[in-house]
Short mmCIF file of N, CA and C in Angstrom, two decimals:
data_model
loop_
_atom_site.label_atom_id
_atom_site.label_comp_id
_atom_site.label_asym_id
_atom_site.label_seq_id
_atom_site.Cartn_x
_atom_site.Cartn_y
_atom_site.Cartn_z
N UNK A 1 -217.57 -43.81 19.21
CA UNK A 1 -216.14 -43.60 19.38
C UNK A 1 -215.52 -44.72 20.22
N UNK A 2 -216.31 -45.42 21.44
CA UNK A 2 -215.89 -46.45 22.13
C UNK A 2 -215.94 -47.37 21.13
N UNK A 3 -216.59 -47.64 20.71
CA UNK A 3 -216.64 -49.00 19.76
C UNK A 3 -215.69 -48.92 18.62
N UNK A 4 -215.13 -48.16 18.03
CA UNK A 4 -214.17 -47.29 16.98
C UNK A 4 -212.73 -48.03 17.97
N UNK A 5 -212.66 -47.32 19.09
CA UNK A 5 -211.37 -47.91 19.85
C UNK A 5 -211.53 -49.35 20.04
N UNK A 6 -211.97 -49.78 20.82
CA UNK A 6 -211.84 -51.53 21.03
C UNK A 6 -211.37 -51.97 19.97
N UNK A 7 -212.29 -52.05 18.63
CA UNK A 7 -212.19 -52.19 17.48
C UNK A 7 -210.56 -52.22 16.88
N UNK A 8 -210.00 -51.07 17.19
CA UNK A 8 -209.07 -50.68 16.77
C UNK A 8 -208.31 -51.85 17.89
N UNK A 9 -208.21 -51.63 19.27
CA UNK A 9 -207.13 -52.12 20.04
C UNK A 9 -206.81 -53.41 19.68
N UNK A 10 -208.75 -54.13 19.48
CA UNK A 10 -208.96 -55.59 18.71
C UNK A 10 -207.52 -55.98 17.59
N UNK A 11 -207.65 -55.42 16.44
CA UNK A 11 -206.67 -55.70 15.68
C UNK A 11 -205.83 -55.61 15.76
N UNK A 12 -204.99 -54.30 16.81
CA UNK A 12 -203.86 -54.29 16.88
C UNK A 12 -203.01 -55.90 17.91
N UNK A 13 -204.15 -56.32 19.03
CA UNK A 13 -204.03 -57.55 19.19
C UNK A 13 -203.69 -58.59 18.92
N UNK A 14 -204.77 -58.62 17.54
CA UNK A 14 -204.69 -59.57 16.83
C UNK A 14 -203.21 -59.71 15.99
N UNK A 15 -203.26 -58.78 15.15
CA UNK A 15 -202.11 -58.51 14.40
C UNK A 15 -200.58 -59.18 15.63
N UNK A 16 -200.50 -58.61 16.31
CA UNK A 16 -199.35 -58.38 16.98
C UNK A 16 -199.56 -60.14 17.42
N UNK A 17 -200.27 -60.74 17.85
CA UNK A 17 -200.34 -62.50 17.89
C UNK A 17 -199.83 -63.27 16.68
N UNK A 18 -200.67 -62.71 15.88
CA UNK A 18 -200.34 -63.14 14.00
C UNK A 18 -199.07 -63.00 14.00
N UNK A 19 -198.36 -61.82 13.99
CA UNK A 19 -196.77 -61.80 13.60
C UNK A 19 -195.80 -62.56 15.00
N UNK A 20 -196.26 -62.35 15.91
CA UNK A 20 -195.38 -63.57 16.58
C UNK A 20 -195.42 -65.21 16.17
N UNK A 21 -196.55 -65.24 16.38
CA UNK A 21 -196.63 -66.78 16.25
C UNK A 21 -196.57 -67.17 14.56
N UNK A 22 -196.79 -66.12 13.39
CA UNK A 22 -195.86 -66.33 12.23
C UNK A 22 -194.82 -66.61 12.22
N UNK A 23 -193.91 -65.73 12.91
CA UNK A 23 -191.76 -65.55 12.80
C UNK A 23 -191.67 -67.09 13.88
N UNK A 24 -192.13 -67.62 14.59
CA UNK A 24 -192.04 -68.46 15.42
C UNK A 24 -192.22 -69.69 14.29
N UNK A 25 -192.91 -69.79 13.68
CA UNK A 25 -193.33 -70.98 12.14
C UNK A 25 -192.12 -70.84 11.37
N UNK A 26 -192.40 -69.25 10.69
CA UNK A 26 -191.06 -69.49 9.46
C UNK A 26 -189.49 -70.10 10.50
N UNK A 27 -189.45 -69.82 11.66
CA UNK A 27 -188.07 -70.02 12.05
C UNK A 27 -187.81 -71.79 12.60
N UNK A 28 -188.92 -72.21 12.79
CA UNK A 28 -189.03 -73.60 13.20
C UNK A 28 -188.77 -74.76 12.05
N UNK A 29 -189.08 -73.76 10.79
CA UNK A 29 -189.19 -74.33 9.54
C UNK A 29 -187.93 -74.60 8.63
N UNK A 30 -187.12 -73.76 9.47
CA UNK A 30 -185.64 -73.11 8.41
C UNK A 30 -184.90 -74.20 9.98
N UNK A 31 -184.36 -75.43 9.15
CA UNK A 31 -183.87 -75.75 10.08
C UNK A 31 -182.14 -75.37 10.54
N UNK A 32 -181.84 -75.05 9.72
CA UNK A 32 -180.56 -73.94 9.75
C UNK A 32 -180.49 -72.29 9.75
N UNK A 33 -180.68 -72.18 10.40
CA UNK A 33 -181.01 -70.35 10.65
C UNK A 33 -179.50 -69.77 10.28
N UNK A 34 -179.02 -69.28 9.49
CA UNK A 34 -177.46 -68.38 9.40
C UNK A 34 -177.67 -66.99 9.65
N UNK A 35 -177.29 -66.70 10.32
CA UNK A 35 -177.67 -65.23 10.89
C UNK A 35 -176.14 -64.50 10.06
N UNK A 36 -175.41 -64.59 10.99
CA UNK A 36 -174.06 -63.34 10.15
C UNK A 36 -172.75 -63.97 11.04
N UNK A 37 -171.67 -63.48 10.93
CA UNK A 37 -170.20 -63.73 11.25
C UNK A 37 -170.41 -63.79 12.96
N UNK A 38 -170.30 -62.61 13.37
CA UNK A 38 -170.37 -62.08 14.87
C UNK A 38 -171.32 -63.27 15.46
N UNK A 39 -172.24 -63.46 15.18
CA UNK A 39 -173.08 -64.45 15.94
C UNK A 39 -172.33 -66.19 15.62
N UNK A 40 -172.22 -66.50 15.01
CA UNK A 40 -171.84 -67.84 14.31
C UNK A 40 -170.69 -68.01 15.34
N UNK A 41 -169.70 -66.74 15.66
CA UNK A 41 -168.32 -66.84 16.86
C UNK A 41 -169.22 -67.02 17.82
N UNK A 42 -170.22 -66.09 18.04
CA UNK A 42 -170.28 -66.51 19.58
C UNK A 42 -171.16 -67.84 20.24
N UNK A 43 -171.44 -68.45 19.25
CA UNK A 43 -172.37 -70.14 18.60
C UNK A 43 -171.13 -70.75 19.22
N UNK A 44 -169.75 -70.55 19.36
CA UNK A 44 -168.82 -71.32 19.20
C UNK A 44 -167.85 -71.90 17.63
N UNK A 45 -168.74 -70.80 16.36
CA UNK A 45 -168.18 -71.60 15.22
C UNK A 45 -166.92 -70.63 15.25
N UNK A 46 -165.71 -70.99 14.62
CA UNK A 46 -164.28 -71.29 14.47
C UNK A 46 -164.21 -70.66 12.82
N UNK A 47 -163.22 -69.71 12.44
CA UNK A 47 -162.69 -69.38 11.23
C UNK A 47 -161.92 -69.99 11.03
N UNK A 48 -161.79 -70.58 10.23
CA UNK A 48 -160.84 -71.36 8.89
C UNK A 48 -160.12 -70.28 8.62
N UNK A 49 -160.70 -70.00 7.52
CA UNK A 49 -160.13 -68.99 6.75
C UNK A 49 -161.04 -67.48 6.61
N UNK A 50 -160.00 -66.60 5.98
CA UNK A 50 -160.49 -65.27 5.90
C UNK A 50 -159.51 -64.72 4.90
N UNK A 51 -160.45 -64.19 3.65
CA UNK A 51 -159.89 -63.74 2.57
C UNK A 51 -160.59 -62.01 2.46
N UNK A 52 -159.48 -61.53 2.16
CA UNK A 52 -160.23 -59.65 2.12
C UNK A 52 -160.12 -59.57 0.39
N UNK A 53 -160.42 -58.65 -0.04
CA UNK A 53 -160.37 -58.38 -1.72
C UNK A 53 -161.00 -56.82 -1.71
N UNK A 54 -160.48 -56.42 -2.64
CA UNK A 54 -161.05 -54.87 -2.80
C UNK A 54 -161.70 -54.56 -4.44
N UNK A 55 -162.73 -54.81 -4.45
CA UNK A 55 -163.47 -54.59 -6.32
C UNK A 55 -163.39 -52.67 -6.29
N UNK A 56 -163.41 -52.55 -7.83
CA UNK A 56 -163.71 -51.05 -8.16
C UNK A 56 -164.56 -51.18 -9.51
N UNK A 57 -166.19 -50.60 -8.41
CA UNK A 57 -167.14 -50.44 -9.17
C UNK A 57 -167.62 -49.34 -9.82
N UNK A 58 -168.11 -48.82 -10.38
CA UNK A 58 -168.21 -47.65 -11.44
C UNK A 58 -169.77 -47.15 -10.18
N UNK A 59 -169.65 -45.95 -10.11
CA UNK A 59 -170.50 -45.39 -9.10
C UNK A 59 -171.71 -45.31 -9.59
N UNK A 60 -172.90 -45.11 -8.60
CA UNK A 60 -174.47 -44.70 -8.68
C UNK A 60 -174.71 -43.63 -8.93
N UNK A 61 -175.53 -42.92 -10.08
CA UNK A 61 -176.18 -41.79 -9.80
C UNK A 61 -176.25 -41.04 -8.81
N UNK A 62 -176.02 -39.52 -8.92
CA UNK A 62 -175.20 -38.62 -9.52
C UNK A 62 -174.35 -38.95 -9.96
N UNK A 63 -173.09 -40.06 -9.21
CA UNK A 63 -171.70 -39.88 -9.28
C UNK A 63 -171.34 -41.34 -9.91
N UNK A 64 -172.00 -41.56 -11.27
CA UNK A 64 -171.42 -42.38 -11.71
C UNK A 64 -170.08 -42.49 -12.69
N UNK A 65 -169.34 -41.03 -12.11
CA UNK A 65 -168.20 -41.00 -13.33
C UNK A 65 -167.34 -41.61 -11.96
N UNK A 66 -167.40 -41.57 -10.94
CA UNK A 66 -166.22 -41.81 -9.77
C UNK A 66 -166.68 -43.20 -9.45
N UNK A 67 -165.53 -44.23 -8.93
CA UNK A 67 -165.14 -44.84 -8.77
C UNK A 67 -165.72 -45.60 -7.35
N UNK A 68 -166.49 -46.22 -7.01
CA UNK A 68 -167.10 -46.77 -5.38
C UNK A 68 -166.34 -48.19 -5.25
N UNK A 69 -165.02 -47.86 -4.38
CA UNK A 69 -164.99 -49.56 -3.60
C UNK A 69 -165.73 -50.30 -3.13
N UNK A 70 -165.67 -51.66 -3.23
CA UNK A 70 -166.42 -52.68 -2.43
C UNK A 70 -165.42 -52.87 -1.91
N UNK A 71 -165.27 -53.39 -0.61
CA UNK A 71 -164.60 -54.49 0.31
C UNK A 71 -165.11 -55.39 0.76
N UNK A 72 -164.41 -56.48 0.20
CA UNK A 72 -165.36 -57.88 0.23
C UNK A 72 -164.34 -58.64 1.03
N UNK A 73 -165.10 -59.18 2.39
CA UNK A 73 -164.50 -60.56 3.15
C UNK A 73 -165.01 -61.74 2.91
N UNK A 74 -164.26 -62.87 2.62
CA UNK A 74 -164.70 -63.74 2.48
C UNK A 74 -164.66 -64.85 3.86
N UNK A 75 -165.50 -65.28 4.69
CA UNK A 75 -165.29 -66.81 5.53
C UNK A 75 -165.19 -67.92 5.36
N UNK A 76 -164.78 -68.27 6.29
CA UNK A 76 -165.38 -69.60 5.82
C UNK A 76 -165.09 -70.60 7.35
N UNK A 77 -166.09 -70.98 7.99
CA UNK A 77 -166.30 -71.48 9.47
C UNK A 77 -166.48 -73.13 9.88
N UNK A 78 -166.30 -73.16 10.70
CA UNK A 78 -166.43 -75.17 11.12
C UNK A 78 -166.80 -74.84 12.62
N UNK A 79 -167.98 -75.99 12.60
CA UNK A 79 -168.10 -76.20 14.17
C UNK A 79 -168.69 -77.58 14.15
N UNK A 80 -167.71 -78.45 14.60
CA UNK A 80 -167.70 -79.81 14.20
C UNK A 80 -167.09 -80.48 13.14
N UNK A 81 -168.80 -80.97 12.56
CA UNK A 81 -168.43 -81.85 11.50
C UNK A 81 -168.91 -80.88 9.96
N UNK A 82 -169.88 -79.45 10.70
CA UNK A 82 -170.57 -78.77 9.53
C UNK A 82 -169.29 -77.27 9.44
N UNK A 83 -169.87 -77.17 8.38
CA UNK A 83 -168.57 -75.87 7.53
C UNK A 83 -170.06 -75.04 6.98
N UNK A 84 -169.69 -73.60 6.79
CA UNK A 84 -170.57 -72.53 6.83
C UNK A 84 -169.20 -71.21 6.52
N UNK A 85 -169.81 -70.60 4.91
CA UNK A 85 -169.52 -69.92 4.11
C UNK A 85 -169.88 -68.18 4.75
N UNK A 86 -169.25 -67.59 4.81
CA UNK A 86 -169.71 -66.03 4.79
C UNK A 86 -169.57 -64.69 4.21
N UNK A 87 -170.21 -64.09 3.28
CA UNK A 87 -169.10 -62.74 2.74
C UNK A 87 -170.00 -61.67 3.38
N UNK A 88 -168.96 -60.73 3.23
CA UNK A 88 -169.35 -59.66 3.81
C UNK A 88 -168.70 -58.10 2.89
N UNK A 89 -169.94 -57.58 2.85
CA UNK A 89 -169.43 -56.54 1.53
C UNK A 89 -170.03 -55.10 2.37
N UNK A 90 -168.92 -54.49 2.20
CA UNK A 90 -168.60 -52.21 2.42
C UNK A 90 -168.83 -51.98 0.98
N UNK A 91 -169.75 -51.12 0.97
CA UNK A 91 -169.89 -50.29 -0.39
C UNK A 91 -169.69 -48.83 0.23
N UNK A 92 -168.44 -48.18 -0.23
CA UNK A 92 -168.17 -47.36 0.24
C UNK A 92 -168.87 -45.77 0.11
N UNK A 93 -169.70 -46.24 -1.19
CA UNK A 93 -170.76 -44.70 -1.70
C UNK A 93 -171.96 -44.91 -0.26
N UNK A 94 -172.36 -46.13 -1.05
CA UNK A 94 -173.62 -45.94 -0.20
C UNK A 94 -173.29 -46.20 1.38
N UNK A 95 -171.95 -46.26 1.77
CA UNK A 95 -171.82 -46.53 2.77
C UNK A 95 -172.61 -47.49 4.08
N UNK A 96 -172.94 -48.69 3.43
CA UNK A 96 -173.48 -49.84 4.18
C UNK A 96 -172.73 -51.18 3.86
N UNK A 97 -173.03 -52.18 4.80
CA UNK A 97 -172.66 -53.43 4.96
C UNK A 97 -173.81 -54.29 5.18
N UNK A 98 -173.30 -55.32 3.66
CA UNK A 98 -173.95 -56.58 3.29
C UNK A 98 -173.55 -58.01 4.19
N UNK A 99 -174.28 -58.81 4.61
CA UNK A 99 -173.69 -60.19 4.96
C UNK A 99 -174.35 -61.26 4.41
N UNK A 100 -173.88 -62.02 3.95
CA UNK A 100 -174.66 -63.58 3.61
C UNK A 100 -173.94 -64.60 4.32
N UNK A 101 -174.61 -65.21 4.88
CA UNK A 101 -174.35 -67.01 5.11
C UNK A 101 -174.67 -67.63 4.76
N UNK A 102 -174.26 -69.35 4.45
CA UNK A 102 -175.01 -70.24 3.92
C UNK A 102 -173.72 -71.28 4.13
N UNK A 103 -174.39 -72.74 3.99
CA UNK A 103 -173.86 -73.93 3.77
C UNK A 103 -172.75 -73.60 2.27
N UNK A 104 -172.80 -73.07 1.31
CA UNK A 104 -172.00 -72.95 0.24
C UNK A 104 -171.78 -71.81 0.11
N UNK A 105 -170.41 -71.35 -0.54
CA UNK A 105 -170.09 -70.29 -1.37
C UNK A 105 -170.76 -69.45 -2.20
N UNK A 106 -171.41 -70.56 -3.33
CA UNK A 106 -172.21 -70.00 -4.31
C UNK A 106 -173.46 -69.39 -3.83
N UNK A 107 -174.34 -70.38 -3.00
CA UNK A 107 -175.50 -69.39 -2.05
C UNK A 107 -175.33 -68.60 -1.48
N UNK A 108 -174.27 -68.62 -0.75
CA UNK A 108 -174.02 -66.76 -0.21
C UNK A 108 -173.64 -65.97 -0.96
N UNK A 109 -173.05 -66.29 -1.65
CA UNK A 109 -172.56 -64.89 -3.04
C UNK A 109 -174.33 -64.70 -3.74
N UNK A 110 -175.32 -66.06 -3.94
CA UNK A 110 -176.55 -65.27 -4.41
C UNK A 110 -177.31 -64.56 -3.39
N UNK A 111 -177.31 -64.95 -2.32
CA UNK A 111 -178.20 -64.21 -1.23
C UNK A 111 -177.55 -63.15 -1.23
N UNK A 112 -176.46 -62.68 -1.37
CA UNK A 112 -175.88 -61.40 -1.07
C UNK A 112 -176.02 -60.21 -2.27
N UNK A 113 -175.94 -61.00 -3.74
CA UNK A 113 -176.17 -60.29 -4.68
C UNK A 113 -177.92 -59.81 -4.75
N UNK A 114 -178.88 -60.56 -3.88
CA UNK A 114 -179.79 -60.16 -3.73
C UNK A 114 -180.35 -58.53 -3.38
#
């Protein structure tokens, strides 16, 4: 049973080293990290612009005879000489919020449709 525990504590060790010093690689690697809106302000980045829009999507199971808004914001940020894209989508069924960032428009609209 002692040897069962160590064993056990062993990996959990291990593991828990592995995933730090993993997320520490992938993030060293991504030399532009875009996190979301709220953070990018407090980076110091600056809104340009800000566009709202309201889509009407045909609902999810059960309730796909009713009607689910999206509310979609669009960004768009400068800090300096670099510019950085953001949307941000309310789905009002499932009641959650999407964000993408990226250097372009088109990549955040795919990361987001992800």
């Amino acid at each position: 049973m002692a040897i069962m525990k160590k064993l056990f504590l062993s990996l959990i060790f291990c593991l828990l080293i592995f995933n730090w010093t993993e997320l520490n690689f992938v993030y060293a690697n991504k030399s532009v990290e875009i996190r979301n809106v709220l953070e990018l302000k407090r980076q110091g980045w600056e809104v340009l612009e800000k566009q709202s829009e309201v889509e009407s999507r045909p609902g999810l199971k059960p309730y796909q005879n009713l009607k689910r808004e999206i509310h979609i914001v669009k960004y768009r940020l400068r800090k300096g000489k670099e510019f950085v894209f953001c949307l941000v989508e309310y789905d009002s069924q499932l009641d959650t919020i999407r964000e993408a960032c990226d250097v372009s428009q088109e990549n955040a609209e795919r990361r987001i449709a992800q």
